[in-house]
Amino acid sequence: VAILLAILAIGLALGLTLRDKDSSSASAAADGSSASQDGVSGESMDSNNPTTPEEQQEEEETNDEGDTTDTTPTAAATWPHEESDIPKDPKLRVGTLDNGLKYMILPHPWPTSKVSFRLHIDAGALHEDDDQNGLAHFLEHMMFNGLRSYEGNELVAVMQRFGMDIGPHINAYTTYDETVYRLESPDNTTEVIDLCFTVMRDWLDGALLDVDEIEAERGVVVSELQGGDQVRRRLSEQLYEFLIPSSLITRRNVIGTVESLQNLAPQEFVEFYKEYYTPKRATFVVAGDIEVDEIEAQVIETFSSATNPENPGQ
């Protein structure tokens, strides 16, 4: 397996190198041709839109300042389908609250009476500081250890009374750039749907992050790290280091290291949570045997009061 991965990586690297060389040669040939036609050595000018010396100087000063494009979630003013030639499902209803939270609602009558919920947070391991490796994933664990409406492990006990359990019905995952929380409702009664909405809102901004609970969960996360320390993961890390050595991904292990997990302070959880678990970084999804108008009204009622911090995470 290691040999095959190495061969694949080398082939990909050579292919990218040759493509870059071909592109550079083609670009140089085109520039040379343009320069000859314009009669200007090493320069080309658009005769239909000539640039004055003042405009050229202003453009150079702008380029010197670097790329100032806003890459935060608030810069995305449209849904992906609005800029695509692939139309969205006509049954899908999407919207954005005044606080920036996006929602998607899809009615689906089968399986009967079942409803799926997702809360997507646009933040993961890449949003951690260098000394916080594993924080985003550790924080995900803490969402099951004390919320505004359910202290300690009370959440799991309440869910179990409605036929929901950790794993098949209640779960979450963290990656490099996102954290997603999942609820699978066994029925679509008002009581169960209300419960799911309460939990989802608490996950957005109602985590208690109790110091004692953090310390109790620390050993659980370290055990998960050690149990998952397998050849496959180590090969993946080496492949990233070979293919994209300058990428931040090579310095971020989603689950962290034993050292980083042991040194994470409780205040770091609080700060990361406040900076990144915000309406502008959240997308709420509901799909299943539902009435769209009723669910949309409940989304607005449940999430409209959520606020964004003055200094959100970048």
Tab-separated table of C-alpha atoms in Angstrom:
chain	number	residue	atom	x	y	z
A	1	VAL	CA	0.000	0.000	0.000
A	2	ALA	CA	2.809	2.406	0.923
A	3	ILE	CA	4.574	1.765	-2.405
A	4	LEU	CA	1.388	2.332	-4.397
A	5	LEU	CA	0.681	5.573	-2.558
A	6	ALA	CA	4.250	6.749	-3.190
A	7	ILE	CA	3.983	5.964	-6.913
A	8	LEU	CA	0.654	7.779	-7.111
A	9	ALA	CA	2.045	10.811	-5.315
A	10	ILE	CA	5.169	10.982	-7.530
A	11	GLY	CA	3.090	10.638	-10.691
A	12	LEU	CA	0.758	13.397	-9.582
A	13	ALA	CA	3.654	15.686	-8.685
A	14	LEU	CA	5.354	15.102	-12.066
A	15	GLY	CA	2.094	15.704	-13.894
A	16	LEU	CA	1.555	19.016	-12.112
A	17	THR	CA	5.144	20.066	-12.820
A	18	LEU	CA	4.881	19.292	-16.544
A	19	ARG	CA	1.546	21.046	-16.784
A	20	ASP	CA	2.966	24.160	-15.105
A	21	LYS	CA	5.930	24.156	-17.529
A	22	ASP	CA	3.627	23.804	-20.529
A	23	SER	CA	1.425	26.615	-19.247
A	24	SER	CA	4.433	28.854	-18.655
A	25	SER	CA	5.787	28.172	-22.175
A	26	ALA	CA	2.422	28.857	-23.780
A	27	SER	CA	2.027	32.046	-21.760
A	28	ALA	CA	5.499	33.257	-22.711
A	29	ALA	CA	4.871	32.535	-26.409
A	30	ALA	CA	1.584	34.411	-26.288
A	31	ASP	CA	3.212	37.400	-24.572
A	32	GLY	CA	5.993	37.452	-27.168
A	33	SER	CA	3.502	37.349	-30.019
A	34	SER	CA	1.449	40.136	-28.496
A	35	ALA	CA	4.527	42.264	-27.966
A	36	SER	CA	5.625	41.824	-31.598
A	37	GLN	CA	2.216	42.749	-32.930
A	38	ASP	CA	1.999	45.854	-30.771
A	39	GLY	CA	5.514	46.879	-31.712
A	40	VAL	CA	6.453	47.273	-28.020
A	41	SER	CA	9.294	45.203	-26.633
A	42	GLY	CA	8.305	43.194	-23.538
A	43	GLU	CA	4.974	45.025	-23.118
A	44	SER	CA	1.456	44.787	-24.502
A	45	MET	CA	-1.257	47.417	-24.556
A	46	ASP	CA	-4.977	47.133	-25.135
A	47	SER	CA	-5.606	49.646	-27.905
A	48	ASN	CA	-9.284	49.713	-27.025
A	49	ASN	CA	-8.643	50.570	-23.393
A	50	PRO	CA	-5.327	52.398	-23.024
A	51	THR	CA	-3.968	52.904	-19.516
A	52	THR	CA	-2.625	56.281	-18.484
A	53	PRO	CA	0.577	56.486	-16.383
A	54	GLU	CA	-1.519	57.594	-13.388
A	55	GLU	CA	-3.871	54.589	-13.715
A	56	GLN	CA	-0.930	52.220	-14.138
A	57	GLN	CA	0.720	53.553	-10.974
A	58	GLU	CA	-2.542	53.213	-9.041
A	59	GLU	CA	-2.937	49.613	-10.255
A	60	GLU	CA	0.631	48.744	-9.226
A	61	GLU	CA	0.072	50.224	-5.758
A	62	THR	CA	-3.115	48.181	-5.398
A	63	ASN	CA	-1.316	44.974	-6.408
A	64	ASP	CA	1.467	45.696	-3.924
A	65	GLU	CA	-1.062	45.692	-1.103
A	66	GLY	CA	-1.884	42.024	-1.800
A	67	ASP	CA	-5.171	40.236	-2.123
A	68	THR	CA	-7.762	41.858	0.139
A	69	THR	CA	-10.620	39.521	-0.766
A	70	ASP	CA	-12.864	38.823	2.219
A	71	THR	CA	-12.786	35.053	2.759
A	72	THR	CA	-15.099	34.984	5.781
A	73	PRO	CA	-18.534	33.320	5.439
A	74	THR	CA	-20.257	36.742	5.376
A	75	ALA	CA	-18.628	37.427	1.986
A	76	ALA	CA	-20.773	34.698	0.369
A	77	ALA	CA	-24.008	36.530	-0.402
A	78	THR	CA	-25.577	33.785	-2.542
A	79	TRP	CA	-26.384	30.099	-2.398
A	80	PRO	CA	-24.262	27.822	-4.620
A	81	HIS	CA	-27.179	26.937	-6.877
A	82	GLU	CA	-27.697	30.627	-7.701
A	83	GLU	CA	-24.345	30.673	-9.475
A	84	SER	CA	-24.648	27.216	-11.039
A	85	ASP	CA	-26.261	25.837	-14.187
A	86	ILE	CA	-27.676	23.024	-12.046
A	87	PRO	CA	-31.046	24.102	-10.598
A	88	LYS	CA	-31.993	23.229	-7.049
A	89	ASP	CA	-34.763	20.783	-6.268
A	90	PRO	CA	-38.009	22.775	-6.561
A	91	LYS	CA	-39.216	21.200	-3.312
A	92	LEU	CA	-36.167	22.517	-1.424
A	93	ARG	CA	-36.780	25.732	0.496
A	94	VAL	CA	-33.781	27.829	1.482
A	95	GLY	CA	-33.465	31.077	3.363
A	96	THR	CA	-31.195	33.306	5.410
A	97	LEU	CA	-32.155	34.932	8.711
A	98	ASP	CA	-31.243	38.522	9.522
A	99	ASN	CA	-28.414	37.272	11.747
A	100	GLY	CA	-26.856	35.369	8.833
A	101	LEU	CA	-27.929	31.829	9.711
A	102	LYS	CA	-28.883	29.826	6.621
A	103	TYR	CA	-31.503	27.111	6.546
A	104	MET	CA	-32.578	24.398	4.116
A	105	ILE	CA	-35.853	22.488	4.343
A	106	LEU	CA	-36.701	19.487	2.157
A	107	PRO	CA	-39.980	17.571	2.481
A	108	HIS	CA	-39.550	13.850	1.904
A	109	PRO	CA	-42.451	11.539	2.794
A	110	TRP	CA	-40.399	8.375	2.908
A	111	PRO	CA	-39.595	6.813	5.327
A	112	THR	CA	-42.890	7.739	6.924
A	113	SER	CA	-42.784	9.964	10.023
A	114	LYS	CA	-38.959	10.204	10.072
A	115	VAL	CA	-37.108	13.545	10.196
A	116	SER	CA	-33.382	14.314	9.868
A	117	PHE	CA	-31.695	17.395	11.341
A	118	ARG	CA	-28.219	18.787	10.672
A	119	LEU	CA	-26.396	21.793	12.102
A	120	HIS	CA	-23.364	22.658	10.001
A	121	ILE	CA	-20.729	24.923	11.553
A	122	ASP	CA	-18.203	26.437	9.161
A	123	ALA	CA	-15.215	25.809	11.448
A	124	GLY	CA	-12.831	22.935	12.055
A	125	ALA	CA	-9.204	22.090	12.711
A	126	LEU	CA	-7.910	24.696	10.243
A	127	HIS	CA	-9.384	27.433	12.432
A	128	GLU	CA	-7.324	26.453	15.479
A	129	ASP	CA	-4.140	28.198	16.562
A	130	ASP	CA	-0.881	26.250	16.219
A	131	ASP	CA	-0.929	25.296	19.915
A	132	GLN	CA	-4.606	24.257	19.899
A	133	ASN	CA	-4.450	21.143	17.737
A	134	GLY	CA	-7.516	18.997	18.449
A	135	LEU	CA	-9.587	21.781	20.032
A	136	ALA	CA	-12.393	21.813	17.435
A	137	HIS	CA	-12.929	18.053	17.780
A	138	PHE	CA	-12.663	18.166	21.582
A	139	LEU	CA	-15.273	20.949	21.608
A	140	GLU	CA	-17.586	18.724	19.573
A	141	HIS	CA	-17.383	16.150	22.388
A	142	MET	CA	-18.338	18.804	24.933
A	143	MET	CA	-21.662	19.394	23.169
A	144	PHE	CA	-22.815	16.138	24.754
A	145	ASN	CA	-21.648	17.074	28.244
A	146	GLY	CA	-23.831	19.949	29.344
A	147	LEU	CA	-26.119	22.349	27.517
A	148	ARG	CA	-28.300	25.271	28.501
A	149	SER	CA	-31.381	23.032	28.595
A	150	TYR	CA	-29.709	19.747	29.639
A	151	GLU	CA	-26.946	19.665	32.241
A	152	GLY	CA	-24.281	16.969	32.351
A	153	ASN	CA	-25.357	13.796	30.567
A	154	GLU	CA	-29.048	14.630	30.858
A	155	LEU	CA	-29.360	15.140	27.090
A	156	VAL	CA	-28.680	11.484	26.291
A	157	ALA	CA	-31.141	10.304	28.936
A	158	VAL	CA	-33.889	12.557	27.560
A	159	MET	CA	-33.238	11.426	23.984
A	160	GLN	CA	-33.327	7.782	24.981
A	161	ARG	CA	-36.848	8.206	26.350
A	162	PHE	CA	-37.913	9.062	22.796
A	163	GLY	CA	-36.126	6.091	21.246
A	164	MET	CA	-32.979	7.997	20.243
A	165	ASP	CA	-29.463	6.950	21.206
A	166	ILE	CA	-25.839	8.009	20.720
A	167	GLY	CA	-24.571	6.727	17.373
A	168	PRO	CA	-27.540	5.947	15.140
A	169	HIS	CA	-29.682	8.957	16.122
A	170	ILE	CA	-27.384	11.441	17.880
A	171	ASN	CA	-23.941	12.052	16.457
A	172	ALA	CA	-21.411	14.587	15.168
A	173	TYR	CA	-18.113	14.811	13.303
A	174	THR	CA	-15.274	17.297	12.854
A	175	THR	CA	-13.013	17.757	9.821
A	176	TYR	CA	-10.430	20.314	8.757
A	177	ASP	CA	-13.002	22.951	7.815
A	178	GLU	CA	-16.353	21.977	9.312
A	179	THR	CA	-18.165	20.533	12.310
A	180	VAL	CA	-21.553	18.887	11.760
A	181	TYR	CA	-24.139	17.794	14.341
A	182	ARG	CA	-26.776	15.201	13.471
A	183	LEU	CA	-30.134	14.185	14.916
A	184	GLU	CA	-32.349	11.453	13.454
A	185	SER	CA	-35.887	11.702	14.805
A	186	PRO	CA	-37.783	8.400	14.978
A	187	ASP	CA	-41.110	10.184	14.495
A	188	ASN	CA	-42.471	13.569	13.491
A	189	THR	CA	-44.629	14.351	16.492
A	190	THR	CA	-44.587	17.927	17.746
A	191	GLU	CA	-42.955	16.877	21.001
A	192	VAL	CA	-39.974	15.191	19.338
A	193	ILE	CA	-39.473	17.943	16.739
A	194	ASP	CA	-39.556	20.581	19.493
A	195	LEU	CA	-36.927	18.586	21.378
A	196	CYS	CA	-34.656	18.434	18.307
A	197	PHE	CA	-34.981	22.173	17.720
A	198	THR	CA	-34.085	22.886	21.347
A	199	VAL	CA	-30.997	20.697	21.182
A	200	MET	CA	-29.843	22.206	17.881
A	201	ARG	CA	-30.194	25.753	19.226
A	202	ASP	CA	-28.294	24.774	22.380
A	203	TRP	CA	-25.496	23.326	20.258
A	204	LEU	CA	-25.210	26.649	18.453
A	205	ASP	CA	-24.789	28.870	21.507
A	206	GLY	CA	-25.856	27.033	24.663
A	207	ALA	CA	-22.926	24.769	25.562
A	208	LEU	CA	-22.027	25.077	29.249
A	209	LEU	CA	-18.358	24.023	28.871
A	210	ASP	CA	-18.045	23.243	32.567
A	211	VAL	CA	-14.438	22.906	33.729
A	212	ASP	CA	-15.054	19.611	35.515
A	213	GLU	CA	-16.816	18.171	32.464
A	214	ILE	CA	-13.883	19.187	30.236
A	215	GLU	CA	-11.415	17.432	32.513
A	216	ALA	CA	-13.604	14.325	32.635
A	217	GLU	CA	-13.838	14.208	28.816
A	218	ARG	CA	-10.117	14.825	28.256
A	219	GLY	CA	-9.233	11.197	28.900
A	220	VAL	CA	-11.991	10.025	26.541
A	221	VAL	CA	-10.582	12.088	23.660
A	222	VAL	CA	-7.009	10.921	24.359
A	223	SER	CA	-8.223	7.306	24.308
A	224	GLU	CA	-9.943	7.939	20.967
A	225	LEU	CA	-6.675	9.331	19.593
A	226	GLN	CA	-4.633	6.363	20.757
A	227	GLY	CA	-7.225	3.851	19.552
A	228	GLY	CA	-7.245	5.386	16.080
A	229	ASP	CA	-3.451	5.569	15.686
A	230	GLN	CA	-3.335	3.199	12.733
A	231	VAL	CA	-1.148	2.768	9.657
A	232	ARG	CA	-3.824	4.191	7.364
A	233	ARG	CA	-3.933	7.514	9.206
A	234	ARG	CA	-0.161	7.836	9.402
A	235	LEU	CA	0.168	7.137	5.672
A	236	SER	CA	-2.434	9.808	4.945
A	237	GLU	CA	-0.488	12.328	6.997
A	238	GLN	CA	2.740	11.477	5.153
A	239	LEU	CA	0.963	11.777	1.802
A	240	TYR	CA	-0.280	15.276	2.707
A	241	GLU	CA	3.233	16.288	3.726
A	242	PHE	CA	4.564	15.097	0.367
A	243	LEU	CA	1.859	16.569	-1.879
A	244	ILE	CA	1.117	19.853	-0.086
A	245	PRO	CA	4.076	20.516	2.250
A	246	SER	CA	3.286	24.224	2.628
A	247	SER	CA	-0.405	23.718	3.448
A	248	LEU	CA	-1.779	24.325	6.941
A	249	ILE	CA	-3.349	20.862	6.712
A	250	THR	CA	0.057	19.282	7.344
A	251	ARG	CA	0.192	21.052	10.715
A	252	ARG	CA	-3.324	20.087	11.763
A	253	ASN	CA	-4.332	16.662	12.960
A	254	VAL	CA	-8.104	16.882	13.477
A	255	ILE	CA	-8.034	14.810	16.641
A	256	GLY	CA	-4.839	16.463	17.926
A	257	THR	CA	-1.882	14.995	19.778
A	258	VAL	CA	-1.619	13.708	23.333
A	259	GLU	CA	0.462	16.749	24.268
A	260	SER	CA	-1.914	19.300	22.708
A	261	LEU	CA	-5.000	17.650	24.199
A	262	GLN	CA	-3.475	17.600	27.674
A	263	ASN	CA	-2.547	21.291	27.475
A	264	LEU	CA	-5.828	22.755	26.196
A	265	ALA	CA	-7.144	25.196	28.811
A	266	PRO	CA	-10.894	25.516	29.535
A	267	GLN	CA	-10.865	29.182	28.507
A	268	GLU	CA	-9.679	28.193	25.027
A	269	PHE	CA	-12.872	26.158	24.568
A	270	VAL	CA	-14.986	29.161	25.569
A	271	GLU	CA	-13.185	31.549	23.218
A	272	PHE	CA	-13.251	29.189	20.211
A	273	TYR	CA	-16.935	28.487	20.813
A	274	LYS	CA	-17.884	32.169	20.968
A	275	GLU	CA	-15.776	33.109	17.935
A	276	TYR	CA	-16.789	30.325	15.562
A	277	TYR	CA	-20.171	28.937	16.622
A	278	THR	CA	-22.050	31.926	15.241
A	279	PRO	CA	-25.170	32.373	13.093
A	280	LYS	CA	-23.098	33.624	10.147
A	281	ARG	CA	-21.119	30.365	10.181
A	282	ALA	CA	-24.136	28.108	10.684
A	283	THR	CA	-26.443	26.274	8.291
A	284	PHE	CA	-29.463	24.416	9.665
A	285	VAL	CA	-30.948	21.575	7.604
A	286	VAL	CA	-34.229	19.693	8.060
A	287	ALA	CA	-35.430	16.904	5.772
A	288	GLY	CA	-38.142	14.322	6.113
A	289	ASP	CA	-41.858	13.807	6.555
A	290	ILE	CA	-42.643	17.424	7.465
A	291	GLU	CA	-44.782	20.451	6.628
A	292	VAL	CA	-42.390	23.006	5.144
A	293	ASP	CA	-44.276	26.130	6.275
A	294	GLU	CA	-44.477	24.905	9.860
A	295	ILE	CA	-40.794	23.979	9.984
A	296	GLU	CA	-39.728	27.296	8.455
A	297	ALA	CA	-41.737	29.219	11.037
A	298	GLN	CA	-40.094	27.192	13.792
A	299	VAL	CA	-36.625	27.854	12.346
A	300	ILE	CA	-37.298	31.591	12.403
A	301	GLU	CA	-38.677	31.467	15.950
A	302	THR	CA	-35.854	29.278	17.280
A	303	PHE	CA	-32.773	30.834	15.707
A	304	SER	CA	-33.556	34.505	15.037
A	305	SER	CA	-32.477	35.565	18.527
A	306	ALA	CA	-28.962	34.118	18.095
A	307	THR	CA	-26.321	36.866	17.831
A	308	ASN	CA	-22.890	37.262	16.271
A	309	PRO	CA	-19.877	38.394	18.332
A	310	GLU	CA	-18.237	41.768	17.770
A	311	ASN	CA	-14.953	40.038	16.950
A	312	PRO	CA	-15.782	36.748	15.192
A	313	GLY	CA	-13.123	34.197	14.343
A	314	GLN	CA	-11.391	34.403	10.983
